[in-house]
XYZ file of C-alpha atoms in Angstrom:
596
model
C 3.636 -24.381 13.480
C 4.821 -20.942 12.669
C 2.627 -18.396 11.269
C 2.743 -15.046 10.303
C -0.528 -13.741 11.738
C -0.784 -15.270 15.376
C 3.381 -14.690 16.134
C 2.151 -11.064 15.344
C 0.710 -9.264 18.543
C 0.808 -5.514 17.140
C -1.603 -7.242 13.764
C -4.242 -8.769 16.539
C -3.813 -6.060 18.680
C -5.287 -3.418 16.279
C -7.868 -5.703 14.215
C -9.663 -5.585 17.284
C -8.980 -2.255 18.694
C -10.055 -0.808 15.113
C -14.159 -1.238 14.569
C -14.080 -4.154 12.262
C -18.444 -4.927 12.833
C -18.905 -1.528 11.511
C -16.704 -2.537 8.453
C -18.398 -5.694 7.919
C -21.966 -4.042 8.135
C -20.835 -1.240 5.258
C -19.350 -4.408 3.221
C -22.414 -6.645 3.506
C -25.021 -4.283 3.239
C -28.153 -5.373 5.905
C -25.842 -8.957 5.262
C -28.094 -9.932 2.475
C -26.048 -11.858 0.478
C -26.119 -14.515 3.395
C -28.865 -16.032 1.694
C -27.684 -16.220 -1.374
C -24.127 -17.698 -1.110
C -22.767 -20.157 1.574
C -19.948 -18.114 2.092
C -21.450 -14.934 3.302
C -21.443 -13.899 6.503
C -25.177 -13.252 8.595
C -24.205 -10.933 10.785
C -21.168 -9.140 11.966
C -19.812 -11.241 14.723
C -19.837 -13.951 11.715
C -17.635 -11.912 9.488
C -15.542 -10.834 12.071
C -14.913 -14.580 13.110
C -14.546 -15.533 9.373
C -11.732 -12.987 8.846
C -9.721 -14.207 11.243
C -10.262 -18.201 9.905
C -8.831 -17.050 6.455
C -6.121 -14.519 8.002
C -5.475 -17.049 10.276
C -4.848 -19.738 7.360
C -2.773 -17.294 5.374
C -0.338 -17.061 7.633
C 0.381 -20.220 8.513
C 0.721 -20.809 4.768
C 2.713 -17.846 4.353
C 5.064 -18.834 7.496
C 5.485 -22.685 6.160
C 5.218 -22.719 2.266
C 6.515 -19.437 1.261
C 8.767 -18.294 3.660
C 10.929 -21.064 3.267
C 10.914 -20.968 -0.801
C 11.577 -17.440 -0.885
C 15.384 -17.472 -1.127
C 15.379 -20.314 -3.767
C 12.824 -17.882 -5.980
C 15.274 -15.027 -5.583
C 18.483 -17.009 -7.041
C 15.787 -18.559 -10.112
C 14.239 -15.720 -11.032
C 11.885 -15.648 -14.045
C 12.894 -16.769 -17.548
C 11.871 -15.703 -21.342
C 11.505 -18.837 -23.204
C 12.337 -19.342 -27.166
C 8.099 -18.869 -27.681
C 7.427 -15.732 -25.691
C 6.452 -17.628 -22.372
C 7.780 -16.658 -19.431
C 8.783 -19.748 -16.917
C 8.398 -18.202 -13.543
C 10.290 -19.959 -10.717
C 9.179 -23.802 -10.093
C 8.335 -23.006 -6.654
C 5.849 -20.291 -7.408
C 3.700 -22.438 -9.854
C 3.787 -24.308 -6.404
C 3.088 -21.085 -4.179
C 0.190 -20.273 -6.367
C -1.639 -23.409 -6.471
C -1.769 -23.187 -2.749
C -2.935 -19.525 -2.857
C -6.117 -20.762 -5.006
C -6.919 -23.982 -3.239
C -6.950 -21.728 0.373
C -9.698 -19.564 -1.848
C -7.686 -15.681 -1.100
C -6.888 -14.502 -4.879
C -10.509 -12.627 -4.671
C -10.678 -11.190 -1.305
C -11.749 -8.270 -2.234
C -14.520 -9.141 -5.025
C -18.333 -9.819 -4.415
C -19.845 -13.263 -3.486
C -21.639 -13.598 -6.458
C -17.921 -13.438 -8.225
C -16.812 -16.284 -5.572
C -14.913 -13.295 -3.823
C -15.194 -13.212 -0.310
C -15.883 -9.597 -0.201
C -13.404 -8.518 2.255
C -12.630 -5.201 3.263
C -9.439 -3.517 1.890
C -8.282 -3.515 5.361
C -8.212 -7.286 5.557
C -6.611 -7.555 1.692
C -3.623 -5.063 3.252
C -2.845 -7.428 6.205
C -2.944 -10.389 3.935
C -0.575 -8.171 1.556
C 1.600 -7.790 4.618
C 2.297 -11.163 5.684
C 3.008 -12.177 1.953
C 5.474 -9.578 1.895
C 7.065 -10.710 4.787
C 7.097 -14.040 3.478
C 8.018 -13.008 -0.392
C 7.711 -9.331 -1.432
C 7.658 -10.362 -5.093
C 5.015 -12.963 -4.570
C 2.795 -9.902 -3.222
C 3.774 -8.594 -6.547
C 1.311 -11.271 -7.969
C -0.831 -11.859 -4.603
C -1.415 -8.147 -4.775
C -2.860 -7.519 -8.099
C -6.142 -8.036 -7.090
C -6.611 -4.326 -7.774
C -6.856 -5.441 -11.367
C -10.164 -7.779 -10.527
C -11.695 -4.580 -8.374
C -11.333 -1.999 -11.285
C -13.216 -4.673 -13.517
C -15.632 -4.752 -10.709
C -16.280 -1.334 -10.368
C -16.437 0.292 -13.967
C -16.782 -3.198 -16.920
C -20.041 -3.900 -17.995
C -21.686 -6.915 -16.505
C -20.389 -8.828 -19.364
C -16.855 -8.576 -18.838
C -17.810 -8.857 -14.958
C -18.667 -12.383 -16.149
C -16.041 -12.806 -18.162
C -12.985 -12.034 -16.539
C -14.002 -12.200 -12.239
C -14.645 -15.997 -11.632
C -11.811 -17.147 -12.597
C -9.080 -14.391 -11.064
C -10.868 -15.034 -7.907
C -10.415 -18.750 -7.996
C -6.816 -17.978 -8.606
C -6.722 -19.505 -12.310
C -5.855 -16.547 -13.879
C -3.327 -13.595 -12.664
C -3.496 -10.763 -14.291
C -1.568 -7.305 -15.252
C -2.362 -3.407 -15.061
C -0.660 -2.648 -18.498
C 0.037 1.074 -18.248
C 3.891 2.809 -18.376
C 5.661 3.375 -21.570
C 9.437 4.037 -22.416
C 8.366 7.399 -22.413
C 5.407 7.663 -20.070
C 6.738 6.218 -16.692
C 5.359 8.686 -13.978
C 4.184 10.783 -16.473
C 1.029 8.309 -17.913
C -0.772 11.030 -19.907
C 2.081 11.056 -22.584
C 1.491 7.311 -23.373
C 1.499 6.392 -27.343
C 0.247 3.062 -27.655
C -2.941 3.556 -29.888
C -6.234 2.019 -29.567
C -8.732 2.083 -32.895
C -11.586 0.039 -34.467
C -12.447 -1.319 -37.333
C -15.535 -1.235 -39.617
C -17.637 -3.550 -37.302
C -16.757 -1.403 -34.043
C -13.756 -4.228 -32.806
C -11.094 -2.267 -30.691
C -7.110 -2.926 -31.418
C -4.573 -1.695 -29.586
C -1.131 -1.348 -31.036
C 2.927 -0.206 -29.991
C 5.061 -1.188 -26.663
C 4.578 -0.918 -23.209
C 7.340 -1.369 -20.465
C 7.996 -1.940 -17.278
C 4.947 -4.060 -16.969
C 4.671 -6.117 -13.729
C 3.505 -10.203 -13.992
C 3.344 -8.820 -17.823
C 2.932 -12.708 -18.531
C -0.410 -12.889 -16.754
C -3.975 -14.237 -18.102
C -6.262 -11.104 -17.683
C -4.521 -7.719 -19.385
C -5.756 -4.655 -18.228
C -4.478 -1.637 -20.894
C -4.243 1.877 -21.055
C -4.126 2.880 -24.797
C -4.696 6.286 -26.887
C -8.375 5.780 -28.139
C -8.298 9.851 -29.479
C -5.376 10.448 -31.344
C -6.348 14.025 -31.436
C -6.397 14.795 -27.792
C -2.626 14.179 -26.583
C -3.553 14.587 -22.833
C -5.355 12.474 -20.711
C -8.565 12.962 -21.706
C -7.609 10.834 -25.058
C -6.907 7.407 -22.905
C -9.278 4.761 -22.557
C -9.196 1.557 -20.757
C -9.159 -1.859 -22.555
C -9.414 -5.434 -21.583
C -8.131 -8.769 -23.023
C -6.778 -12.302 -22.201
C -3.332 -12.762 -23.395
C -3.064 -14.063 -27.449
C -0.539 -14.585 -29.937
C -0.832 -11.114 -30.944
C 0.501 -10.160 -27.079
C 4.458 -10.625 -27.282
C 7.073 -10.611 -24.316
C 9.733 -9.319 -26.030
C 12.087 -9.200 -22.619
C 12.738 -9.722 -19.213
C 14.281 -6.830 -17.318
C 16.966 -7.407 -15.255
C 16.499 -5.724 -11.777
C 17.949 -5.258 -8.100
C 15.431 -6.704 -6.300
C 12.231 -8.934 -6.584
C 13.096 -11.062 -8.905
C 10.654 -13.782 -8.514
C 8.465 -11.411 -10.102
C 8.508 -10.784 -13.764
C 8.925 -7.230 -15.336
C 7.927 -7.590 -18.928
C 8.560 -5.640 -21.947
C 5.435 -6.211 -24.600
C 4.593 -5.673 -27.637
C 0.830 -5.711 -28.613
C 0.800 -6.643 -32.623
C -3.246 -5.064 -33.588
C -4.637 -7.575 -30.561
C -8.404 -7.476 -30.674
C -9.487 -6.022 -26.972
C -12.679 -4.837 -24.887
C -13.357 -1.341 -24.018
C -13.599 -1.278 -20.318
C -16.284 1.378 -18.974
C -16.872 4.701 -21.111
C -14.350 6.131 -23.677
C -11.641 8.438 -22.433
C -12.268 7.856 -18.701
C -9.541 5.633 -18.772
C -6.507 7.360 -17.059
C -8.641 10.194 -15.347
C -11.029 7.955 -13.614
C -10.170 4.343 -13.819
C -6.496 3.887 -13.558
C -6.737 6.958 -10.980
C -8.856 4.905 -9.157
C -7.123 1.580 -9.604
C -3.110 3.136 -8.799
C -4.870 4.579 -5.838
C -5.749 0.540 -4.999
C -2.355 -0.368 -5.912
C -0.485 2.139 -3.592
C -2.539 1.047 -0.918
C -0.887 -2.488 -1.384
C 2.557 -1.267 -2.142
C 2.368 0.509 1.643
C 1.123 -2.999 2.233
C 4.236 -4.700 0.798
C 7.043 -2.146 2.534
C 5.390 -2.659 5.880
C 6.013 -6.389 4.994
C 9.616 -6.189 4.268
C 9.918 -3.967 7.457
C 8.396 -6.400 9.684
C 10.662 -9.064 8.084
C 13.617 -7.005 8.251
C 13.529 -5.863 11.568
C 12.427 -9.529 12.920
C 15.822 -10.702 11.453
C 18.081 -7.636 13.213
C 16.135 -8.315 16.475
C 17.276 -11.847 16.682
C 21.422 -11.411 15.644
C 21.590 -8.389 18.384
C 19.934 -10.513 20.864
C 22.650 -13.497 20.043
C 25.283 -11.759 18.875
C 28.064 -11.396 21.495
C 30.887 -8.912 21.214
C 32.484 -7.283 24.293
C 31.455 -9.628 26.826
C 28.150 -9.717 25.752
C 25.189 -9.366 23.054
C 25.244 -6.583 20.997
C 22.051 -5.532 21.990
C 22.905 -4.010 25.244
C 25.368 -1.204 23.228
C 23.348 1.798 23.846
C 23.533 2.823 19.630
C 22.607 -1.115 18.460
C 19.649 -0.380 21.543
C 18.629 2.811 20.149
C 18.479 1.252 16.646
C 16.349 -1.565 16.862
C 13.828 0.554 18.884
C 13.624 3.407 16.092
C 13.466 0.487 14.127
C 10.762 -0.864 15.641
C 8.453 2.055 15.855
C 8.562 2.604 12.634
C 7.109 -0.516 11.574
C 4.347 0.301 14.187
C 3.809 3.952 12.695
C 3.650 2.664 9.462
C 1.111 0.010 10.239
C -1.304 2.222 12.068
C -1.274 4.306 9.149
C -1.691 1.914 6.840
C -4.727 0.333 8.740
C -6.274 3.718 9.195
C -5.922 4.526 5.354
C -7.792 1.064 4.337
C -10.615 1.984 7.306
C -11.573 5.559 5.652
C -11.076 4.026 1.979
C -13.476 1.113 3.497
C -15.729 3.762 4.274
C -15.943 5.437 0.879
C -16.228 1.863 -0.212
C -19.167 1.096 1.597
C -20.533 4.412 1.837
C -21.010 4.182 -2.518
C -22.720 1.182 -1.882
C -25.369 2.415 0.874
C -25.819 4.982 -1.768
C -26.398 2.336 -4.770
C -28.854 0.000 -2.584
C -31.987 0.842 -3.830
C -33.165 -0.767 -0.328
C -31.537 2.011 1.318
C -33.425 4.441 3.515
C -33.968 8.073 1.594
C -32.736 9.903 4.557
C -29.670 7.729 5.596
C -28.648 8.222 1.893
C -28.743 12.111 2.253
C -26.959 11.619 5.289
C -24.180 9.454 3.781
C -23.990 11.260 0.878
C -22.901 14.035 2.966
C -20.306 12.839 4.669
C -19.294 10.754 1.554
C -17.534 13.755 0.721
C -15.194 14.848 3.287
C -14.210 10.672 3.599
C -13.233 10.943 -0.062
C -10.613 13.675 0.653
C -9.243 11.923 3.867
C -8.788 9.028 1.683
C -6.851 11.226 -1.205
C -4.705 12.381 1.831
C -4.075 9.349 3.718
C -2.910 7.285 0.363
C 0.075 9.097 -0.615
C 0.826 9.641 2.954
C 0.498 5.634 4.143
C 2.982 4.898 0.780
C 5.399 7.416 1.201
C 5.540 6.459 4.796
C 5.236 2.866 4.437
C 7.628 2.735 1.832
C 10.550 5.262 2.736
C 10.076 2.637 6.324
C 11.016 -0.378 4.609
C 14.368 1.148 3.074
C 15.211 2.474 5.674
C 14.724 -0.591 8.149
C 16.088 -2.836 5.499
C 19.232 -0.369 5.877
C 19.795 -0.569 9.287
C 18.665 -4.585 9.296
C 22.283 -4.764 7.703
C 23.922 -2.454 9.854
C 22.930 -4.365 12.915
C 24.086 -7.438 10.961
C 27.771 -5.897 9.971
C 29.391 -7.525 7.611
C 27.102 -10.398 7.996
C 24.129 -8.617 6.950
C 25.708 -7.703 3.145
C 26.102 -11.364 2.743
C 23.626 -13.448 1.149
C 24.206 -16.101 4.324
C 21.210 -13.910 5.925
C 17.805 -12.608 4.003
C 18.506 -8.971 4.629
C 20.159 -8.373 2.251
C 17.321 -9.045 -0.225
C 14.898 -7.152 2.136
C 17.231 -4.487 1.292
C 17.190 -4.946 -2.354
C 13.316 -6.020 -2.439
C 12.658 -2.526 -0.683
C 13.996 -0.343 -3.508
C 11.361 -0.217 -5.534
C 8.670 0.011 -3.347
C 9.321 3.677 -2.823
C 9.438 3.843 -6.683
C 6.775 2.293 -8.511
C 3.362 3.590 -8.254
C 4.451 6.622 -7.880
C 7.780 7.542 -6.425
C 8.209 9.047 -3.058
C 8.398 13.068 -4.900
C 5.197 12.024 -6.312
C 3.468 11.045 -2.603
C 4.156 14.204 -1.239
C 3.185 16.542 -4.063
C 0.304 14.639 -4.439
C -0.632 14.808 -0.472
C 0.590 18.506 0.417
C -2.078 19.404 -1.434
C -4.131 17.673 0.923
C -2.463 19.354 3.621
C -2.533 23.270 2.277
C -6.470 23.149 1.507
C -7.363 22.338 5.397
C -8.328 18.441 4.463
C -5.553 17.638 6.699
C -6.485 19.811 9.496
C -10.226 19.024 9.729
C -8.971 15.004 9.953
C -6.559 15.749 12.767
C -9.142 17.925 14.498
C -11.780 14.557 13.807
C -8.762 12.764 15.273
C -8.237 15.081 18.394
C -12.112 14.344 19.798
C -11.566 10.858 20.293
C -12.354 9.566 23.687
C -8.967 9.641 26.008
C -7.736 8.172 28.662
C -6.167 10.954 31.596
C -2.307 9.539 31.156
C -2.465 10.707 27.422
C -3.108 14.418 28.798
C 0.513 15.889 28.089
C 1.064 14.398 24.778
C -2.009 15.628 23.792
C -1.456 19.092 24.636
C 1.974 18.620 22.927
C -0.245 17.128 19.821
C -2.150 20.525 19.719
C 0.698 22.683 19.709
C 2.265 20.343 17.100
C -0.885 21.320 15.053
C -0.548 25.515 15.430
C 2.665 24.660 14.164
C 1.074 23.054 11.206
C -1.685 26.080 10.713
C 1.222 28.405 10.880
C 3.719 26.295 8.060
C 0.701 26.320 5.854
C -0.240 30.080 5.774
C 3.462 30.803 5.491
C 4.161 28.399 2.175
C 0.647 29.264 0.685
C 1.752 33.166 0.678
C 4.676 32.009 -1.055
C 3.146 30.067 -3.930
C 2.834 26.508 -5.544
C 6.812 26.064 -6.408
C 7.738 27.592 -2.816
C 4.966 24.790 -1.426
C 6.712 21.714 -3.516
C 10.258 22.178 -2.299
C 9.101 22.023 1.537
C 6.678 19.918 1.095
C 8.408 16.911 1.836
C 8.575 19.328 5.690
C 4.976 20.270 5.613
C 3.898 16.490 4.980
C 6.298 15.378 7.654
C 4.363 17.263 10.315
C 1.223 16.384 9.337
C 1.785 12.421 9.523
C 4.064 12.734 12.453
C 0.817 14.779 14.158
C -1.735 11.982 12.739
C 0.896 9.463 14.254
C 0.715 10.837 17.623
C -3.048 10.812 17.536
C -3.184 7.353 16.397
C -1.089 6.146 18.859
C -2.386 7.775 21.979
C -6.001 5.903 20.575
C -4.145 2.748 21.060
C -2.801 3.217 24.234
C -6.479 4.463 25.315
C -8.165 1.494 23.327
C -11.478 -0.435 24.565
C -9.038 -3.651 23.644
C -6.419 -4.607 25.684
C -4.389 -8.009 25.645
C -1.544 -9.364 27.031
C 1.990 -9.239 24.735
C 5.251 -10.660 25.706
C 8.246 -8.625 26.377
C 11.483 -9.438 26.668
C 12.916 -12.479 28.091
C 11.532 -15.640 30.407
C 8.209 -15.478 29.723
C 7.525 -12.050 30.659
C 3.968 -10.577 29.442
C 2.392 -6.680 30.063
C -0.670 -4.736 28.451
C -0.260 -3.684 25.221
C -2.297 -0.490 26.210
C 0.426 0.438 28.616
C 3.436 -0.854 25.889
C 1.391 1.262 23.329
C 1.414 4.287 25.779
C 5.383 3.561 25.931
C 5.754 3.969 22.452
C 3.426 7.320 22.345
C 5.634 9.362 24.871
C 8.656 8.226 22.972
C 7.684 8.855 19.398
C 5.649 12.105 20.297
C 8.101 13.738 22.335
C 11.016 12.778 19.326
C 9.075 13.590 16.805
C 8.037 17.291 18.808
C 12.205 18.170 18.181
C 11.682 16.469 14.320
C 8.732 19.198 13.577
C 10.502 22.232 14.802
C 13.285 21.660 12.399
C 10.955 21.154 9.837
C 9.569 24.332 11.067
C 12.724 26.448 10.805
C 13.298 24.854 7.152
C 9.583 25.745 5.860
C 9.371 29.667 7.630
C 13.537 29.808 6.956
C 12.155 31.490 3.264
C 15.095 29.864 1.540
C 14.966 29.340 -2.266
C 18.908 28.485 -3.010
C 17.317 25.172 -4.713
C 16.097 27.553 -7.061
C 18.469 30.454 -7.247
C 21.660 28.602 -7.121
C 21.122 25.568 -8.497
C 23.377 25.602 -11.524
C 26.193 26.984 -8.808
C 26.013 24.598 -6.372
C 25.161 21.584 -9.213
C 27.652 22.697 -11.835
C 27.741 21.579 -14.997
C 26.005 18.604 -16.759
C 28.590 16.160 -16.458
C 30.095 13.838 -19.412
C 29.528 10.261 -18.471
C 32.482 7.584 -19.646
């Protein structure tokens, strides 16, 4: 049977390289709740084991039911029926069933919710074999993030409410936030919250762009404070769709189209305040787009790892010139590129969800009033330098992640030829799937502002040095001491663009963010090659097997030593002092042209 987990050696081989009993012991908290519910774990070597039963599951499901419905999905697509309902493609009523009988629509949420309360680091490799299998099933699969915000900041009530049955998989639900006019830009969004004499909340006006828009649980971002026009006037609200909730259109998009974009119009519907007034942008929806660009990373390493799966396979059958394509030195040189950039972007991601995990289970060491006084000093402590490797490593694994999955969906088709642009082969909807992901939640522009920051203030540097005192092996010693240099290069980027101000500092820092995740990836793959793990992968053809330590090494030498040329240039760009974006922009752009 195929499956999307176990044909995957680079998944296994860092789930148990990566420290996944300290995870469990920060999610389950002494494992107290193994008491309590049958489906907690009672110590760590139990968690560990049941990760891998419902990973394990989910991608054989993902391999035999999805996979295989995926294409027929695309050509469906969603529809807007005559009463406002949307009629999603047969085969996902079909998909989703499944999903909620195998029990993974609440991986994330607490027992006592009937979540299995995962870390985010297992949700993300779930995320990524769904992707492979459907990236706009993961567009459903993937809201979970809606179901954690409830967790962390509704009252108990709506805890009760709305949690048992999103993670039972009856209900999906939506994150109702961008406007026509308030896309990236959320703090300019209109749509107006009030209440009436007995203290019931409305909300009223459009929203847009709204992802699974049709779904049961609605989470809202509305203008509670009409006199405050920032973002300290939004609030959160909560509600199950009604007839007051209309779907007023479909959009018709590029990509996904299994999943439904809706247009809606909410006619005075009666909702819940979630949390505290006017925390709703700055602290939940922060919080919860943070959760969702995890899983969009999530979603592009998906479509990666399908795309380049595909391209692998033609150039190894392929024959032109007396022979498969592969063995053309460019087509070569492609798939490997190719291929490491998949890996890059997974050990990223996986790192990411391990430090969010952290802050995760750090808050909650904090909150157990069973906790000992002085490890919650201690934890509190480093609570706060976790927090700001997690505000750096978020936009950096989604930018990364994202930008991959383009690009490998790209060059999927080139490998493919003419082949590859027809529908006869699936990467052609990789390619079209991938578009958005380096769009919504945040475009690409938005990743790097948002993570250069990270970089300038010495977050960044700190991590790498954190990074840099791991325990190494003596056959990483020269691309270590190329890793260090790499960094001085980094130092002396980041004293020259904060001399020259905050605009200077956004036009290269696409650069400066370049060398700081190129650096990071260096680091994290020199740990794998020196990992306590080691197992057996194949390679090539026959049969043919070697250590994944020494493959992983093989991968180090070649992405550190291309990516030491890649940082130089951005070196020269950053200390070149060049402004001509600035200074001759209407020149070089010319004039605002008329469209026809």
């Amino acid at each position: 049977m195929a499956n999307f987990y176990k044909d995957n050696d680079d998944i296994k081989f860092l789930l148990n390289h990566m420290d996944l009993g300290e995870l469990a012991d920060l999610m389950e908290q002494g494992y107290k709740y193994a008491e309590q519910f049958d489906t907690a774990p009672a110590n760590a070597q139990d968690a560990i084991e049941n990760y891998e039963l419902v990973i394990d599951s989910l991608g054989q499901l993902c391999a035999d039911f999805v996979a295989p419905r995926s294409e027929e999905m695309d050509h469906e697509g969603n529809e807007l029926l005559p009463d406002g309902s949307v009629k999603r493609p047969k085969a996902m009523y079909e998909i989703l069933d499944q999903l909620a009988k195998a029990q993974v629509m609440g991986m994330t949420l607490p027992h006592r919710f009937g979540g299995l309360n995962f870390p985010s680091l297992m949700l993300s490799v779930a995320n990524e074999m769904v992707s492979r299998a459907d990236a706009s099933l993961m567009n459903i699969f993937g809201l979970q993030g809606i179901a954690e915000t409830i967790n962390f900041f509704a009252d108990e009530e709506l805890k009760q409410k709305y949690l048992p049955d999103l993670a039972n998989g009856k209900h999906t639900g939506a994150m109702v936030l961008t406007e026509p006019d308030a896309g990236s830009d959320l703090q300019a969004c209109k749509v107006k919250a009030f209440q009436d004499a007995d203290g019931q909340w409305y909300v009223h006006g459009v929203k847009r762009f709204i992802t699974n828009g049709c779904g049961e649980v609605l989470l809202i971002m509305a203008r509670s404070e009409p006199e405050i026009s920032d973002g300290r006037g939004l609030s959160l609200f909560s509600c199950y769709k009604s007839p007051t909730v209309h779907i007023r259109r479909l959009e018709d998009k590029l990509g996904i189209h299994a999943s439904p974009t809706c247009e809606i119009f909410f006619d005075n519907t009666p909702v819940e305040l979630v949390g505290e007034r006017q925390r709703g942008l700055i602290t939940y929806v922060m919080a919860l787009m943070n959760g969702a660009r995890i899983g969009i990373s999530a979603q592009g390493l998906g479509i990666g790892e399908a795309a380049y799966r595909i391209a692998r396979d033609y150039a190894a059958s392929r024959e032109q010139f007396g022979g498969p394509i592969e063995k053309l030195p460019p087509i070569r040189d492609l798939l490997i590129n190719m291929k490491i950039s998949v890996e890059e972007s997974r050990s990223l991601l996986y790192e990411a969800c391990r430090v969010v995990d952290h802050e995760i289970g750090m808050n909650k060491t904090i909150e157990n009033p069973d906790s000992d006084p002085a490890l919650v000093k201690e934890t509190k402590k480093r609570l706060r330098m976790i927090k700001r490797y997690a505000a750096m490593l978020t936009p950096m694994t989604k930018y990364i992640s994202t930008e991959m999955a383009n690009q490998v969906a790209s060059d999927s088709i080139s490998v493919l030829g003419g082949s590859g642009y027809m529908r006869d082969y699936a990467c052609e909807r990789y390619f079209r799937d991938a578009r958005i992901t380096n769009i919504y939640e945040g475009t690409t522009q938005l990743q790097v502002v948002a993570a250069v920051r990270h970089v300038t203030n010495g977050t960044a540097e700190k991590y790498i040095a954190e990074l840099a005192e791991y325990d190494y092996e003596p056959q990483t010693v020269e691309l270590l001491e190329i890793l260090k240099a790499n960094t001085e290069t980094m130092q002396e980027c980041v004293k020259f663009i904060k001399e020259r101000g905050i605009d200077y500092m956004d036009l290269y820092g696409r650069d400066l963010v370049d060398i700081a995740v190129k650096i990071i990836g260096g680091y994290l793959f020199c740990q794998q090659a020196c990992s306590k793990f080691d197992m057996q992968t194949a390679v090539g053809k026959n049969g043919k097997t070697m250590s994944m330590k020494e493959r992983k090494l093989a991968i180090a030498k070649r992405y550190i030593n291309r990516c030491n040329f890649e940082i130089e240039a951005c070196r020269k760009r950053i200390l070149s002092g060049c402004k001509s974006s600035f200074e001759l922009y209407e020149e070089i752009a010319g004039p605002v042209p008329e469209l026809a």
